[in-house]
C-alpha cells in the first residue's frame, strides 16, 4: 500500500505533492488555480493507479490523501 498527500495552498497559489521520496512544490496559475490543480491530481491518479482516499480543508489549505493498493 502506498499513500501520498497533495495540498493546495490558496493564499500562496502553490501545490505540494508529498511522496515517499520527497516533496515537490508546484506553482499554480492565479486565474486557473483549481482547474489546474484538479487536472494534475486526476492525471496522477489515472496514470499511477491511485484513488482519492480523503479530502480535508484547514483554513486556506486543501488536502487530498491518495492511496494505491
Short mmCIF file of C-alpha atoms in Angstrom, two decimals:
data_model
loop_
_atom_site.label_atom_id
_atom_site.label_comp_id
_atom_site.label_asym_id
_atom_site.label_seq_id
_atom_site.Cartn_x
_atom_site.Cartn_y
_atom_site.Cartn_z
CA UNK A 1 0.00 0.00 0.00
CA UNK A 2 1.29 3.44 -0.92
CA UNK A 3 0.00 6.78 0.41
CA UNK A 4 0.67 10.27 -0.95
CA UNK A 5 -0.54 13.70 0.13
CA UNK A 6 -1.31 16.65 -2.13
CA UNK A 7 -2.00 20.05 -0.58
CA UNK A 8 -3.23 23.17 -2.36
CA UNK A 9 -2.34 26.46 -0.66
CA UNK A 10 -4.93 29.01 -1.78
CA UNK A 11 -3.13 32.08 -0.43
CA UNK A 12 0.31 31.09 -1.71
CA UNK A 13 -1.02 29.87 -5.09
CA UNK A 14 1.01 26.66 -4.99
CA UNK A 15 0.53 22.94 -4.60
CA UNK A 16 2.75 20.48 -2.74
CA UNK A 17 2.89 16.79 -3.65
CA UNK A 18 4.36 14.60 -0.92
CA UNK A 19 5.60 11.11 -1.78
CA UNK A 20 7.85 8.56 -0.08
CA UNK A 21 10.87 10.12 -1.80
CA UNK A 22 10.19 13.78 -1.01
CA UNK A 23 8.01 16.81 -1.62
CA UNK A 24 7.53 18.59 -4.93
CA UNK A 25 6.28 22.19 -4.90
CA UNK A 26 4.32 23.30 -7.97
CA UNK A 27 3.47 26.96 -8.62
CA UNK A 28 -0.11 27.44 -9.83
CA UNK A 29 -1.60 30.00 -12.21
CA UNK A 30 -3.67 32.65 -10.36
CA UNK A 31 -6.70 32.52 -12.66
CA UNK A 32 -6.86 28.76 -13.26
CA UNK A 33 -5.57 27.53 -9.91
CA UNK A 34 -8.23 24.95 -9.06
CA UNK A 35 -8.80 23.52 -12.56
CA UNK A 36 -5.03 23.20 -12.97
CA UNK A 37 -4.59 21.51 -9.57
CA UNK A 38 -7.54 19.14 -10.01
CA UNK A 39 -6.35 18.18 -13.50
CA UNK A 40 -2.92 17.36 -12.04
CA UNK A 41 -4.49 15.18 -9.32
CA UNK A 42 -6.75 13.37 -11.80
CA UNK A 43 -3.91 12.75 -14.25
CA UNK A 44 -1.60 11.49 -11.48
CA UNK A 45 -4.28 9.13 -10.12
CA UNK A 46 -5.16 7.72 -13.55
CA UNK A 47 -1.54 7.30 -14.63
CA UNK A 48 -0.29 5.70 -11.39
CA UNK A 49 -3.33 3.79 -10.11
CA UNK A 50 -4.13 6.00 -7.11
CA UNK A 51 -7.54 6.80 -5.64
CA UNK A 52 -8.54 9.79 -3.52
CA UNK A 53 -8.98 8.40 -0.01
CA UNK A 54 -9.75 11.61 1.88
CA UNK A 55 -10.24 15.34 1.38
CA UNK A 56 -9.90 17.94 4.14
CA UNK A 57 -9.76 21.72 4.46
CA UNK A 58 -7.75 23.57 7.09
CA UNK A 59 -8.05 27.33 6.68
CA UNK A 60 -6.62 28.20 3.26
CA UNK A 61 -5.14 24.77 2.55
CA UNK A 62 -6.95 21.89 0.82
CA UNK A 63 -5.57 18.39 1.47
CA UNK A 64 -6.05 15.33 -0.75
CA UNK A 65 -4.90 11.96 0.57
CA UNK A 66 -4.22 9.46 -2.20
CA UNK A 67 -3.88 5.69 -1.79
CA UNK A 68 -2.59 2.95 -4.06
CA UNK A 69 -3.49 -0.58 -3.04
#
